[in-house]
Protein backbone atom coordinates (compact mmCIF):
# COMPACT_ATOMS: atom_id res chain seq x y z
CA UNK A 1 0.00 0.00 0.00
CA UNK A 2 1.41 3.35 -1.07
CA UNK A 3 2.01 6.00 1.55
CA UNK A 4 -0.64 8.69 1.69
CA UNK A 5 0.63 11.91 0.14
CA UNK A 6 0.16 14.61 2.75
CA UNK A 7 1.94 17.48 0.95
CA UNK A 8 2.42 18.16 -2.71
CA UNK A 9 3.80 21.21 -4.44
CA UNK A 10 4.21 22.37 -8.02
CA UNK A 11 5.79 25.48 -9.49
CA UNK A 12 5.31 26.88 -12.99
CA UNK A 13 6.19 30.00 -14.89
CA UNK A 14 4.02 31.57 -17.59
CA UNK A 15 4.65 34.21 -20.21
CA UNK A 16 2.96 37.44 -21.13
CA UNK A 17 1.24 37.60 -24.52
CA UNK A 18 0.67 40.72 -26.57
CA UNK A 19 -2.34 40.84 -28.84
CA UNK A 20 -1.88 42.16 -32.36
CA UNK A 21 -5.58 41.68 -33.10
CA UNK A 22 -7.15 42.85 -29.88
CA UNK A 23 -9.68 41.24 -27.60
CA UNK A 24 -12.09 43.76 -26.08
CA UNK A 25 -15.60 42.76 -25.06
CA UNK A 26 -17.34 39.64 -23.83
CA UNK A 27 -20.54 38.09 -25.07
CA UNK A 28 -20.77 36.01 -21.86
CA UNK A 29 -19.20 37.57 -18.77
CA UNK A 30 -19.52 34.45 -16.65
CA UNK A 31 -17.93 31.98 -19.06
CA UNK A 32 -15.65 34.71 -20.47
CA UNK A 33 -16.60 34.29 -24.10
CA UNK A 34 -15.33 37.08 -26.36
CA UNK A 35 -17.26 39.05 -28.98
CA UNK A 36 -14.41 38.51 -31.45
CA UNK A 37 -11.45 36.23 -32.04
CA UNK A 38 -8.01 37.63 -31.25
CA UNK A 39 -4.41 36.89 -32.13
CA UNK A 40 -1.30 37.36 -30.04
CA UNK A 41 2.43 36.91 -29.83
CA UNK A 42 3.67 35.16 -26.72
CA UNK A 43 6.81 36.75 -25.33
CA UNK A 44 9.93 35.03 -24.10
CA UNK A 45 9.90 34.35 -20.38
CA UNK A 46 13.42 35.74 -19.97
CA UNK A 47 12.19 39.16 -19.01
CA UNK A 48 8.46 39.18 -18.22
CA UNK A 49 6.94 36.21 -16.48
CA UNK A 50 4.71 35.06 -13.67
CA UNK A 51 5.93 32.37 -11.28
CA UNK A 52 3.32 30.46 -9.31
CA UNK A 53 3.64 27.75 -6.72
CA UNK A 54 0.61 25.72 -5.71
CA UNK A 55 0.73 23.49 -2.66
CA UNK A 56 -1.88 21.13 -1.24
CA UNK A 57 -1.70 19.57 2.21
CA UNK A 58 -3.79 17.67 4.70
CA UNK A 59 -2.61 20.19 7.28
CA UNK A 60 -3.93 23.28 5.50
CA UNK A 61 -7.19 24.44 7.06
CA UNK A 62 -8.28 26.78 4.30
CA UNK A 63 -7.47 27.80 0.71
CA UNK A 64 -5.17 30.82 0.63
CA UNK A 65 -3.62 33.02 -2.03
CA UNK A 66 -0.65 35.41 -2.09
CA UNK A 67 -0.03 37.83 -4.97
CA UNK A 68 3.37 39.47 -5.13
CA UNK A 69 3.94 38.60 -1.45
CA UNK A 70 0.65 40.02 -0.17
CA UNK A 71 -2.27 37.83 0.80
CA UNK A 72 -5.21 38.26 -1.57
CA UNK A 73 -8.80 37.10 -1.73
CA UNK A 74 -8.84 33.43 -2.71
CA UNK A 75 -12.63 33.67 -2.90
CA UNK A 76 -12.39 35.80 -6.05
CA UNK A 77 -14.91 34.25 -8.48
CA UNK A 78 -12.29 33.84 -11.20
CA UNK A 79 -9.77 32.13 -8.96
CA UNK A 80 -12.57 29.92 -7.74
CA UNK A 81 -13.65 29.14 -11.31
CA UNK A 82 -10.11 27.98 -12.17
CA UNK A 83 -9.80 25.89 -9.00
CA UNK A 84 -13.20 24.33 -9.57
CA UNK A 85 -12.53 23.52 -13.23
CA UNK A 86 -9.11 21.97 -12.60
CA UNK A 87 -10.48 19.86 -9.75
CA UNK A 88 -13.41 18.82 -11.89
CA UNK A 89 -11.08 17.65 -14.67
CA UNK A 90 -8.88 15.81 -12.16
CA UNK A 91 -11.90 14.08 -10.65
CA UNK A 92 -13.12 13.11 -14.11
CA UNK A 93 -9.74 11.67 -15.00
CA UNK A 94 -9.59 9.62 -11.85
CA UNK A 95 -12.94 8.12 -12.69
CA UNK A 96 -14.55 9.39 -9.55
CA UNK A 97 -12.75 7.13 -7.03
CA UNK A 98 -10.26 8.44 -4.44
CA UNK A 99 -6.85 6.81 -4.64
CA UNK A 100 -4.50 7.23 -1.70
CA UNK A 101 -1.50 7.23 -4.06
CA UNK A 102 -2.54 10.47 -5.72
CA UNK A 103 -3.15 13.81 -4.15
CA UNK A 104 -6.51 14.09 -2.43
CA UNK A 105 -8.81 16.60 -4.05
CA UNK A 106 -10.24 17.49 -0.68
CA UNK A 107 -6.99 19.01 0.60
CA UNK A 108 -6.96 22.76 0.99
CA UNK A 109 -4.60 24.63 -1.25
CA UNK A 110 -2.07 27.46 -0.89
CA UNK A 111 -1.06 29.47 -3.93
CA UNK A 112 1.72 32.04 -4.22
CA UNK A 113 2.07 34.00 -7.43
CA UNK A 114 4.57 36.64 -8.38
CA UNK A 115 5.07 38.88 -11.42
CA UNK A 116 8.52 40.24 -12.17
CA UNK A 117 6.90 43.30 -13.77
CA UNK A 118 4.17 45.88 -12.90
CA UNK A 119 0.77 44.32 -12.19
CA UNK A 120 -2.46 45.70 -13.72
CA UNK A 121 -0.60 48.31 -15.75
CA UNK A 122 -1.80 47.04 -19.09
CA UNK A 123 1.05 44.58 -19.50
CA UNK A 124 -1.07 41.44 -19.62
CA UNK A 125 -0.32 40.57 -16.00
CA UNK A 126 -3.65 38.81 -15.57
CA UNK A 127 -3.07 36.76 -18.72
CA UNK A 128 0.27 35.47 -17.44
CA UNK A 129 -1.13 35.20 -13.91
CA UNK A 130 -4.10 32.98 -14.69
CA UNK A 131 -2.19 30.92 -17.26
CA UNK A 132 0.37 30.27 -14.56
CA UNK A 133 -2.22 29.47 -11.89
CA UNK A 134 -3.91 26.90 -14.10
CA UNK A 135 -0.60 25.33 -15.15
CA UNK A 136 0.55 25.05 -11.54
CA UNK A 137 -2.74 23.51 -10.43
CA UNK A 138 -2.74 21.11 -13.36
CA UNK A 139 0.77 19.96 -12.54
CA UNK A 140 -0.17 19.59 -8.89
CA UNK A 141 -3.04 17.29 -9.78
CA UNK A 142 -1.13 15.49 -12.51
CA UNK A 143 -3.25 16.71 -15.40
CA UNK A 144 -1.65 16.75 -18.81
CA UNK A 145 -4.38 17.86 -21.17
CA UNK A 146 -4.77 21.17 -22.91
CA UNK A 147 -6.16 23.67 -20.43
CA UNK A 148 -6.62 26.92 -22.36
CA UNK A 149 -10.35 26.62 -21.75
CA UNK A 150 -9.75 26.65 -17.99
CA UNK A 151 -7.27 29.53 -18.15
CA UNK A 152 -9.89 31.48 -20.12
CA UNK A 153 -12.17 31.29 -17.09
CA UNK A 154 -9.56 33.20 -15.09
CA UNK A 155 -8.88 35.91 -17.64
CA UNK A 156 -9.87 35.79 -21.29
CA UNK A 157 -6.45 36.49 -22.71
CA UNK A 158 -4.84 34.00 -20.30
CA UNK A 159 -5.86 31.21 -22.66
CA UNK A 160 -3.39 32.63 -25.19
CA UNK A 161 -0.53 32.50 -22.68
CA UNK A 162 -0.88 28.69 -22.54
CA UNK A 163 1.04 28.50 -25.83
CA UNK A 164 4.24 29.98 -27.18
CA UNK A 165 4.70 31.63 -30.55
CA UNK A 166 1.69 33.00 -32.41
CA UNK A 167 -1.61 32.14 -30.84
CA UNK A 168 -5.20 32.61 -31.91
CA UNK A 169 -8.05 32.66 -29.43
CA UNK A 170 -11.02 31.51 -31.43
CA UNK A 171 -14.22 33.25 -30.55
CA UNK A 172 -16.24 30.05 -30.87
CA UNK A 173 -19.95 29.75 -31.48
CA UNK A 174 -21.32 27.47 -28.76
CA UNK A 175 -23.13 29.04 -25.81
CA UNK A 176 -21.27 26.76 -23.36
CA UNK A 177 -17.91 28.04 -24.58
CA UNK A 178 -16.39 24.63 -25.32
CA UNK A 179 -15.18 25.86 -28.72
CA UNK A 180 -13.74 29.15 -27.40
CA UNK A 181 -10.15 27.95 -27.27
CA UNK A 182 -6.60 29.05 -27.92
CA UNK A 183 -4.65 27.47 -30.76
CA UNK A 184 -1.05 27.87 -31.78
CA UNK A 185 -0.91 29.39 -35.25
CA UNK A 186 2.87 29.22 -35.58
CA UNK A 187 5.58 28.18 -33.12
CA UNK A 188 8.09 30.59 -31.55
CA UNK A 189 10.73 29.36 -34.00
CA UNK A 190 8.67 30.52 -36.99
CA UNK A 191 9.84 34.13 -37.05
CA UNK A 192 13.05 34.48 -35.02
CA UNK A 193 13.85 37.93 -36.45
CA UNK A 194 10.82 39.43 -34.72
CA UNK A 195 11.94 41.47 -31.73
CA UNK A 196 9.68 42.84 -29.01
CA UNK A 197 10.51 45.98 -27.06
CA UNK A 198 8.45 47.22 -24.13
CA UNK A 199 8.49 50.91 -23.29
CA UNK A 200 7.14 51.35 -19.79
CA UNK A 201 5.42 54.73 -19.71
CA UNK A 202 3.90 54.13 -16.31
CA UNK A 203 3.87 51.23 -13.88
CA UNK A 204 0.79 52.54 -12.11
CA UNK A 205 -2.46 50.62 -12.00
CA UNK A 206 -4.72 51.56 -14.86
CA UNK A 207 -7.60 53.92 -14.04
CA UNK A 208 -10.25 51.59 -15.47
CA UNK A 209 -9.72 47.83 -15.25
CA UNK A 210 -10.12 45.75 -18.39
CA UNK A 211 -13.06 43.76 -17.07
CA UNK A 212 -15.18 46.78 -16.15
CA UNK A 213 -13.95 48.78 -19.14
CA UNK A 214 -14.78 46.25 -21.81
CA UNK A 215 -18.20 45.63 -20.31
CA UNK A 216 -19.02 49.36 -20.51
CA UNK A 217 -17.73 49.35 -24.09
CA UNK A 218 -19.99 46.46 -25.06
CA UNK A 219 -22.95 48.31 -23.57
CA UNK A 220 -22.28 51.77 -24.96
CA UNK A 221 -20.01 51.76 -28.02
CA UNK A 222 -21.70 51.38 -31.41
CA UNK A 223 -18.26 51.29 -33.01
CA UNK A 224 -17.12 48.29 -30.94
CA UNK A 225 -20.08 46.26 -32.19
CA UNK A 226 -19.17 47.05 -35.78
CA UNK A 227 -15.52 46.26 -35.11
CA UNK A 228 -16.31 42.85 -33.63
CA UNK A 229 -18.82 41.87 -36.29
CA UNK A 230 -17.28 43.27 -39.44
CA UNK A 231 -13.72 44.52 -39.06
CA UNK A 232 -12.01 41.85 -36.94
CA UNK A 233 -12.97 38.78 -39.01
CA UNK A 234 -11.32 40.37 -42.07
CA UNK A 235 -8.28 41.51 -40.14
CA UNK A 236 -7.75 38.14 -38.51
CA UNK A 237 -7.49 36.42 -41.86
CA UNK A 238 -5.07 39.10 -43.10
CA UNK A 239 -2.94 38.85 -39.98
CA UNK A 240 -2.67 35.07 -40.25
CA UNK A 241 -1.36 35.49 -43.76
CA UNK A 242 1.17 38.17 -42.78
CA UNK A 243 2.49 35.87 -40.05
CA UNK A 244 2.66 32.89 -42.39
CA UNK A 245 4.62 34.95 -44.92
CA UNK A 246 6.73 36.68 -42.23
CA UNK A 247 5.68 39.93 -43.88
CA UNK A 248 6.63 42.61 -41.36
CA UNK A 249 5.27 45.43 -43.51
CA UNK A 250 1.78 43.92 -43.43
CA UNK A 251 2.07 42.57 -39.90
CA UNK A 252 3.30 45.84 -38.41
CA UNK A 253 0.83 48.06 -40.26
CA UNK A 254 -2.11 45.92 -39.25
CA UNK A 255 -0.94 45.61 -35.63
CA UNK A 256 -0.75 49.43 -35.39
CA UNK A 257 -4.16 49.88 -37.00
CA UNK A 258 -5.73 47.34 -34.71
CA UNK A 259 -4.19 48.86 -31.59
CA UNK A 260 -5.50 52.26 -32.65
CA UNK A 261 -8.94 50.87 -33.35
CA UNK A 262 -9.13 49.21 -29.97
CA UNK A 263 -8.29 52.54 -28.28
CA UNK A 264 -10.82 54.24 -30.57
CA UNK A 265 -13.56 51.97 -29.24
CA UNK A 266 -12.44 52.87 -25.70
CA UNK A 267 -12.95 56.53 -26.59
CA UNK A 268 -16.33 55.70 -28.10
CA UNK A 269 -17.31 54.12 -24.77
CA UNK A 270 -19.47 56.26 -22.49
CA UNK A 271 -18.10 57.63 -20.26
CA UNK A 272 -14.99 57.45 -22.44
CA UNK A 273 -11.96 55.39 -21.40
CA UNK A 274 -8.47 56.69 -22.09
CA UNK A 275 -5.50 54.40 -21.72
CA UNK A 276 -3.08 56.35 -23.91
CA UNK A 277 -1.37 59.42 -22.47
CA UNK A 278 0.51 62.26 -24.15
CA UNK A 279 3.70 60.18 -23.74
CA UNK A 280 2.05 57.22 -25.49
CA UNK A 281 1.10 59.55 -28.31
CA UNK A 282 4.67 60.79 -28.64
CA UNK A 283 5.82 57.18 -29.00
CA UNK A 284 3.21 56.60 -31.72
CA UNK A 285 4.29 59.72 -33.58
CA UNK A 286 7.95 58.66 -33.25
CA UNK A 287 7.22 55.24 -34.76
CA UNK A 288 5.45 56.80 -37.73
CA UNK A 289 8.24 59.32 -38.28
CA UNK A 290 10.86 56.60 -38.03
CA UNK A 291 9.07 54.44 -40.61
CA UNK A 292 8.45 57.43 -42.88
CA UNK A 293 12.16 58.27 -42.74
CA UNK A 294 13.09 54.72 -43.76
CA UNK A 295 10.33 54.50 -46.36
CA UNK A 296 8.96 51.24 -44.95
CA UNK A 297 7.73 49.68 -41.74
CA UNK A 298 10.74 48.98 -39.54
CA UNK A 299 8.94 49.35 -36.23
CA UNK A 300 5.33 48.89 -35.15
CA UNK A 301 3.57 49.61 -31.87
CA UNK A 302 0.70 48.11 -30.01
CA UNK A 303 -0.83 49.27 -26.73
CA UNK A 304 -2.96 47.11 -24.47
CA UNK A 305 -5.27 48.59 -21.84
CA UNK A 306 -2.59 50.93 -20.52
CA UNK A 307 -0.15 53.63 -21.63
CA UNK A 308 2.82 51.29 -22.12
CA UNK A 309 4.05 50.69 -25.65
CA UNK A 310 4.96 47.27 -26.98
CA UNK B 1 -27.65 108.99 -65.77
CA UNK B 2 -26.35 107.68 -62.42
CA UNK B 3 -22.75 108.29 -61.45
CA UNK B 4 -20.47 105.30 -61.93
CA UNK B 5 -19.62 103.69 -58.60
CA UNK B 6 -15.84 103.54 -58.41
CA UNK B 7 -15.49 102.28 -54.80
CA UNK B 8 -17.78 100.15 -52.72
CA UNK B 9 -17.19 98.58 -49.35
CA UNK B 10 -19.13 96.24 -47.08
CA UNK B 11 -18.36 94.92 -43.61
CA UNK B 12 -19.92 91.93 -41.90
CA UNK B 13 -19.38 89.88 -38.80
CA UNK B 14 -20.01 86.16 -38.53
CA UNK B 15 -20.27 83.78 -35.59
CA UNK B 16 -18.59 80.55 -34.69
CA UNK B 17 -20.72 77.41 -34.61
CA UNK B 18 -20.08 74.34 -32.51
CA UNK B 19 -21.25 71.00 -33.84
CA UNK B 20 -23.03 68.66 -31.44
CA UNK B 21 -23.38 66.04 -34.17
CA UNK B 22 -20.01 66.26 -35.85
CA UNK B 23 -19.03 66.67 -39.47
CA UNK B 24 -15.90 64.70 -40.38
CA UNK B 25 -15.36 63.46 -43.90
CA UNK B 26 -16.24 64.54 -47.43
CA UNK B 27 -17.73 62.48 -50.19
CA UNK B 28 -16.70 65.18 -52.70
CA UNK B 29 -13.62 67.19 -51.82
CA UNK B 30 -14.07 69.75 -54.59
CA UNK B 31 -17.71 70.64 -53.93
CA UNK B 32 -17.26 69.98 -50.19
CA UNK B 33 -20.09 67.51 -49.80
CA UNK B 34 -20.09 65.69 -46.46
CA UNK B 35 -20.46 61.96 -45.79
CA UNK B 36 -23.02 62.69 -43.10
CA UNK B 37 -25.38 65.44 -41.98
CA UNK B 38 -24.35 67.48 -38.94
CA UNK B 39 -25.98 69.71 -36.37
CA UNK B 40 -24.59 72.72 -34.58
CA UNK B 41 -25.26 75.52 -32.16
CA UNK B 42 -24.30 78.97 -33.39
CA UNK B 43 -22.65 81.05 -30.68
CA UNK B 44 -23.34 84.65 -29.80
CA UNK B 45 -21.05 87.11 -31.59
CA UNK B 46 -20.32 88.96 -28.37
CA UNK B 47 -17.17 87.03 -27.69
CA UNK B 48 -16.06 85.00 -30.71
CA UNK B 49 -16.53 86.43 -34.14
CA UNK B 50 -14.91 87.14 -37.47
CA UNK B 51 -15.12 90.60 -38.97
CA UNK B 52 -14.57 90.95 -42.69
CA UNK B 53 -14.50 93.97 -44.94
CA UNK B 54 -14.69 93.56 -48.70
CA UNK B 55 -13.95 96.49 -50.99
CA UNK B 56 -14.12 96.72 -54.78
CA UNK B 57 -12.64 99.57 -56.77
CA UNK B 58 -11.82 100.54 -60.31
CA UNK B 59 -8.41 101.55 -58.98
CA UNK B 60 -7.45 98.14 -57.56
CA UNK B 61 -5.10 96.31 -59.90
CA UNK B 62 -5.43 92.87 -58.34
CA UNK B 63 -7.47 90.86 -55.86
CA UNK B 64 -5.85 90.86 -52.42
CA UNK B 65 -6.55 89.28 -49.06
CA UNK B 66 -5.43 90.02 -45.49
CA UNK B 67 -6.03 87.60 -42.63
CA UNK B 68 -5.51 88.94 -39.12
CA UNK B 69 -3.49 91.83 -40.54
CA UNK B 70 -1.15 89.72 -42.65
CA UNK B 71 -1.47 89.41 -46.39
CA UNK B 72 -2.51 85.91 -47.44
CA UNK B 73 -2.89 84.04 -50.69
CA UNK B 74 -6.03 85.26 -52.43
CA UNK B 75 -5.47 82.54 -55.02
CA UNK B 76 -6.39 79.83 -52.48
CA UNK B 77 -8.85 77.56 -54.33
CA UNK B 78 -11.49 77.90 -51.64
CA UNK B 79 -11.34 81.70 -51.56
CA UNK B 80 -11.51 81.63 -55.34
CA UNK B 81 -14.51 79.27 -55.26
CA UNK B 82 -16.40 81.68 -52.99
CA UNK B 83 -15.50 84.72 -55.10
CA UNK B 84 -16.48 82.93 -58.29
CA UNK B 85 -19.79 81.68 -56.92
CA UNK B 86 -20.85 85.06 -55.47
CA UNK B 87 -19.97 86.82 -58.73
CA UNK B 88 -21.83 84.17 -60.70
CA UNK B 89 -24.96 84.69 -58.58
CA UNK B 90 -24.65 88.47 -58.92
CA UNK B 91 -24.29 88.18 -62.69
CA UNK B 92 -27.30 85.88 -62.87
CA UNK B 93 -29.39 88.29 -60.84
CA UNK B 94 -28.47 91.21 -63.05
CA UNK B 95 -29.60 89.26 -66.07
CA UNK B 96 -26.17 89.41 -67.68
CA UNK B 97 -26.11 93.15 -68.50
CA UNK B 98 -23.71 95.63 -66.90
CA UNK B 99 -25.44 98.56 -65.19
CA UNK B 100 -23.36 101.60 -64.27
CA UNK B 101 -25.50 102.22 -61.19
CA UNK B 102 -24.41 98.94 -59.61
CA UNK B 103 -20.95 97.82 -58.75
CA UNK B 104 -19.00 96.46 -61.69
CA UNK B 105 -18.23 92.76 -61.40
CA UNK B 106 -14.96 93.33 -63.18
CA UNK B 107 -13.47 95.44 -60.40
CA UNK B 108 -10.68 93.84 -58.41
CA UNK B 109 -11.41 93.19 -54.80
CA UNK B 110 -9.62 93.67 -51.47
CA UNK B 111 -10.65 91.63 -48.48
CA UNK B 112 -9.56 92.04 -44.87
CA UNK B 113 -10.66 89.47 -42.31
CA UNK B 114 -9.95 89.26 -38.62
CA UNK B 115 -10.77 86.77 -35.87
CA UNK B 116 -10.92 87.98 -32.29
CA UNK B 117 -9.85 84.46 -31.15
CA UNK B 118 -7.11 81.91 -32.02
CA UNK B 119 -7.14 80.83 -35.68
CA UNK B 120 -6.88 77.17 -36.70
CA UNK B 121 -6.91 75.94 -33.11
CA UNK B 122 -10.06 73.88 -33.51
CA UNK B 123 -12.39 76.75 -32.65
CA UNK B 124 -14.26 76.82 -35.93
CA UNK B 125 -12.27 79.79 -37.22
CA UNK B 126 -12.64 78.69 -40.83
CA UNK B 127 -16.41 78.29 -40.40
CA UNK B 128 -16.78 81.85 -39.15
CA UNK B 129 -14.18 83.07 -41.63
CA UNK B 130 -15.80 81.76 -44.79
CA UNK B 131 -19.32 82.56 -43.60
CA UNK B 132 -18.14 86.13 -43.08
CA UNK B 133 -16.33 86.33 -46.41
CA UNK B 134 -19.43 85.19 -48.30
CA UNK B 135 -21.70 87.56 -46.36
CA UNK B 136 -19.40 90.52 -46.99
CA UNK B 137 -19.15 89.74 -50.70
CA UNK B 138 -22.89 89.23 -50.97
CA UNK B 139 -23.56 92.58 -49.33
CA UNK B 140 -20.99 94.24 -51.57
CA UNK B 141 -22.77 92.96 -54.67
CA UNK B 142 -26.24 93.54 -53.26
CA UNK B 143 -27.25 89.90 -53.07
CA UNK B 144 -29.95 88.98 -50.61
CA UNK B 145 -30.55 85.31 -51.14
CA UNK B 146 -29.59 82.42 -48.93
CA UNK B 147 -25.92 81.70 -49.45
CA UNK B 148 -25.10 78.71 -47.25
CA UNK B 149 -24.33 76.75 -50.39
CA UNK B 150 -21.63 79.24 -51.33
CA UNK B 151 -20.20 79.39 -47.81
CA UNK B 152 -19.97 75.59 -47.90
CA UNK B 153 -17.54 75.90 -50.81
CA UNK B 154 -15.19 77.83 -48.54
CA UNK B 155 -15.35 75.49 -45.58
CA UNK B 156 -17.98 72.82 -45.03
CA UNK B 157 -19.04 73.92 -41.58
CA UNK B 158 -19.13 77.57 -42.69
CA UNK B 159 -22.58 76.92 -44.14
CA UNK B 160 -23.86 76.43 -40.59
CA UNK B 161 -22.50 79.80 -39.48
CA UNK B 162 -24.87 81.53 -41.95
CA UNK B 163 -27.69 81.03 -39.42
CA UNK B 164 -28.16 81.65 -35.73
CA UNK B 165 -29.59 79.22 -33.21
CA UNK B 166 -29.62 75.49 -33.97
CA UNK B 167 -28.58 74.62 -37.48
CA UNK B 168 -28.56 71.41 -39.47
CA UNK B 169 -26.30 70.93 -42.44
CA UNK B 170 -28.11 68.39 -44.57
CA UNK B 171 -25.85 65.91 -46.26
CA UNK B 172 -27.93 65.99 -49.43
CA UNK B 173 -28.07 63.33 -52.11
CA UNK B 174 -27.38 65.09 -55.41
CA UNK B 175 -23.91 64.81 -56.96
CA UNK B 176 -23.88 68.55 -57.78
CA UNK B 177 -24.40 69.44 -54.11
CA UNK B 178 -27.41 71.70 -54.66
CA UNK B 179 -29.26 69.96 -51.82
CA UNK B 180 -26.32 70.03 -49.39
CA UNK B 181 -27.52 73.06 -47.46
CA UNK B 182 -27.76 74.50 -43.98
CA UNK B 183 -31.19 74.96 -42.39
CA UNK B 184 -32.17 76.56 -39.14
CA UNK B 185 -33.75 73.94 -36.90
CA UNK B 186 -34.63 76.32 -34.07
CA UNK B 187 -33.91 80.05 -33.58
CA UNK B 188 -31.51 81.42 -30.95
CA UNK B 189 -34.50 82.35 -28.78
CA UNK B 190 -35.64 78.72 -28.54
CA UNK B 191 -33.46 77.68 -25.62
CA UNK B 192 -32.19 80.80 -23.83
CA UNK B 193 -31.05 78.84 -20.72
CA UNK B 194 -28.37 77.08 -22.76
CA UNK B 195 -24.96 78.51 -21.90
CA UNK B 196 -21.74 77.88 -23.78
CA UNK B 197 -18.35 78.00 -22.11
CA UNK B 198 -15.07 77.69 -23.99
CA UNK B 199 -12.02 76.36 -22.19
CA UNK B 200 -8.96 77.25 -24.21
CA UNK B 201 -6.41 74.50 -23.60
CA UNK B 202 -4.11 75.72 -26.33
CA UNK B 203 -4.23 78.53 -28.86
CA UNK B 204 -1.63 76.83 -31.05
CA UNK B 205 -2.37 75.71 -34.57
CA UNK B 206 -3.52 72.11 -34.65
CA UNK B 207 -0.96 69.52 -35.76
CA UNK B 208 -3.20 68.10 -38.52
CA UNK B 209 -5.59 70.44 -40.32
CA UNK B 210 -9.22 69.41 -40.64
CA UNK B 211 -9.14 69.18 -44.42
CA UNK B 212 -6.18 66.82 -44.62
CA UNK B 213 -7.21 64.95 -41.48
CA UNK B 214 -10.73 64.14 -42.54
CA UNK B 215 -9.57 63.02 -45.96
CA UNK B 216 -7.14 60.54 -44.38
CA UNK B 217 -9.96 59.36 -42.12
CA UNK B 218 -12.27 58.75 -45.07
CA UNK B 219 -9.54 56.73 -46.75
CA UNK B 220 -8.37 54.67 -43.79
CA UNK B 221 -10.95 54.42 -40.99
CA UNK B 222 -13.47 51.58 -41.21
CA UNK B 223 -15.19 52.98 -38.13
CA UNK B 224 -15.80 56.38 -39.76
CA UNK B 225 -17.64 54.73 -42.61
CA UNK B 226 -19.90 52.90 -40.18
CA UNK B 227 -20.44 56.09 -38.18
CA UNK B 228 -21.51 58.08 -41.24
CA UNK B 229 -23.76 55.39 -42.67
CA UNK B 230 -25.38 53.93 -39.58
CA UNK B 231 -24.75 55.88 -36.39
CA UNK B 232 -25.20 59.52 -37.41
CA UNK B 233 -28.62 59.23 -39.09
CA UNK B 234 -30.06 57.80 -35.85
CA UNK B 235 -28.30 60.34 -33.66
CA UNK B 236 -29.41 63.27 -35.79
CA UNK B 237 -33.07 62.39 -35.32
CA UNK B 238 -32.53 61.97 -31.58
CA UNK B 239 -30.69 65.26 -31.28
CA UNK B 240 -33.44 67.15 -33.13
CA UNK B 241 -35.93 65.83 -30.63
CA UNK B 242 -33.78 66.73 -27.61
CA UNK B 243 -33.49 70.28 -28.95
CA UNK B 244 -37.19 70.54 -29.65
CA UNK B 245 -37.98 69.38 -26.09
CA UNK B 246 -35.16 71.44 -24.54
CA UNK B 247 -34.06 68.20 -22.88
CA UNK B 248 -30.57 68.95 -21.61
CA UNK B 249 -30.09 65.45 -20.21
CA UNK B 250 -30.54 63.94 -23.66
CA UNK B 251 -28.87 66.81 -25.52
CA UNK B 252 -25.78 66.86 -23.31
CA UNK B 253 -25.33 63.09 -23.19
CA UNK B 254 -25.59 62.77 -26.95
CA UNK B 255 -23.29 65.75 -27.59
CA UNK B 256 -20.62 64.13 -25.39
CA UNK B 257 -21.04 60.76 -27.05
CA UNK B 258 -20.81 62.26 -30.49
CA UNK B 259 -17.73 64.29 -29.64
CA UNK B 260 -16.05 61.14 -28.30
CA UNK B 261 -17.02 59.15 -31.37
CA UNK B 262 -15.60 61.78 -33.68
CA UNK B 263 -12.27 61.64 -31.81
CA UNK B 264 -12.48 57.84 -31.86
CA UNK B 265 -12.61 57.90 -35.67
CA UNK B 266 -9.56 60.20 -35.63
CA UNK B 267 -7.73 57.56 -33.60
CA UNK B 268 -8.92 54.88 -36.02
CA UNK B 269 -7.38 56.90 -38.85
CA UNK B 270 -3.98 55.71 -40.08
CA UNK B 271 -1.62 57.20 -39.10
CA UNK B 272 -3.78 58.12 -36.12
CA UNK B 273 -4.80 61.72 -35.44
CA UNK B 274 -4.93 63.00 -31.88
CA UNK B 275 -6.59 66.30 -31.12
CA UNK B 276 -7.26 65.71 -27.42
CA UNK B 277 -4.41 66.14 -24.95
CA UNK B 278 -4.03 65.03 -21.34
CA UNK B 279 -5.55 68.39 -20.31
CA UNK B 280 -8.57 67.78 -22.56
CA UNK B 281 -8.97 64.40 -20.91
CA UNK B 282 -8.89 65.96 -17.45
CA UNK B 283 -11.71 68.29 -18.51
CA UNK B 284 -13.73 65.31 -19.76
CA UNK B 285 -13.19 63.44 -16.50
CA UNK B 286 -14.14 66.55 -14.53
CA UNK B 287 -17.42 66.90 -16.44
CA UNK B 288 -18.33 63.27 -15.78
CA UNK B 289 -17.45 63.56 -12.07
CA UNK B 290 -19.44 66.79 -11.78
CA UNK B 291 -22.51 65.20 -13.36
CA UNK B 292 -22.13 62.03 -11.29
CA UNK B 293 -21.97 64.16 -8.14
CA UNK B 294 -25.20 65.92 -9.10
CA UNK B 295 -26.89 62.76 -10.29
CA UNK B 296 -27.82 64.23 -13.65
CA UNK B 297 -26.31 66.00 -16.64
CA UNK B 298 -25.57 69.58 -15.63
CA UNK B 299 -22.62 70.08 -17.97
CA UNK B 300 -21.65 68.55 -21.29
CA UNK B 301 -18.52 68.88 -23.40
CA UNK B 302 -17.74 68.79 -27.06
CA UNK B 303 -14.33 69.08 -28.72
CA UNK B 304 -13.80 70.01 -32.34
CA UNK B 305 -10.57 69.26 -34.19
CA UNK B 306 -8.41 70.62 -31.38
CA UNK B 307 -7.78 70.27 -27.64
CA UNK B 308 -10.09 73.10 -26.59
CA UNK B 309 -13.27 72.22 -24.72
CA UNK B 310 -16.64 73.75 -25.50
Tab-separated table of C-alpha atoms in Angstrom, chain B residues 4 12 17 41 50 60 62 71-72 90 96-97 119 140 156 169 171 177-178 201 232 256 263 269-270 301-302 307:
chain	number	residue	atom	x	y	z
B	4	UNK	CA	-20.474	105.302	-61.933
B	12	UNK	CA	-19.924	91.929	-41.899
B	17	UNK	CA	-20.720	77.409	-34.613
B	41	UNK	CA	-25.256	75.520	-32.165
B	50	UNK	CA	-14.914	87.135	-37.468
B	60	UNK	CA	-7.449	98.141	-57.564
B	62	UNK	CA	-5.426	92.869	-58.341
B	71	UNK	CA	-1.473	89.412	-46.386
B	72	UNK	CA	-2.507	85.913	-47.440
B	90	UNK	CA	-24.647	88.472	-58.919
B	96	UNK	CA	-26.173	89.410	-67.683
B	97	UNK	CA	-26.105	93.150	-68.504
B	119	UNK	CA	-7.139	80.831	-35.681
B	140	UNK	CA	-20.986	94.241	-51.566
B	156	UNK	CA	-17.977	72.820	-45.032
B	169	UNK	CA	-26.299	70.928	-42.442
B	171	UNK	CA	-25.846	65.913	-46.256
B	177	UNK	CA	-24.400	69.440	-54.109
B	178	UNK	CA	-27.412	71.700	-54.655
B	201	UNK	CA	-6.407	74.500	-23.599
B	232	UNK	CA	-25.196	59.524	-37.410
B	256	UNK	CA	-20.619	64.134	-25.395
B	263	UNK	CA	-12.271	61.643	-31.813
B	269	UNK	CA	-7.380	56.902	-38.850
B	270	UNK	CA	-3.978	55.706	-40.083
B	301	UNK	CA	-18.521	68.878	-23.397
B	302	UNK	CA	-17.739	68.792	-27.056
B	307	UNK	CA	-7.778	70.270	-27.641
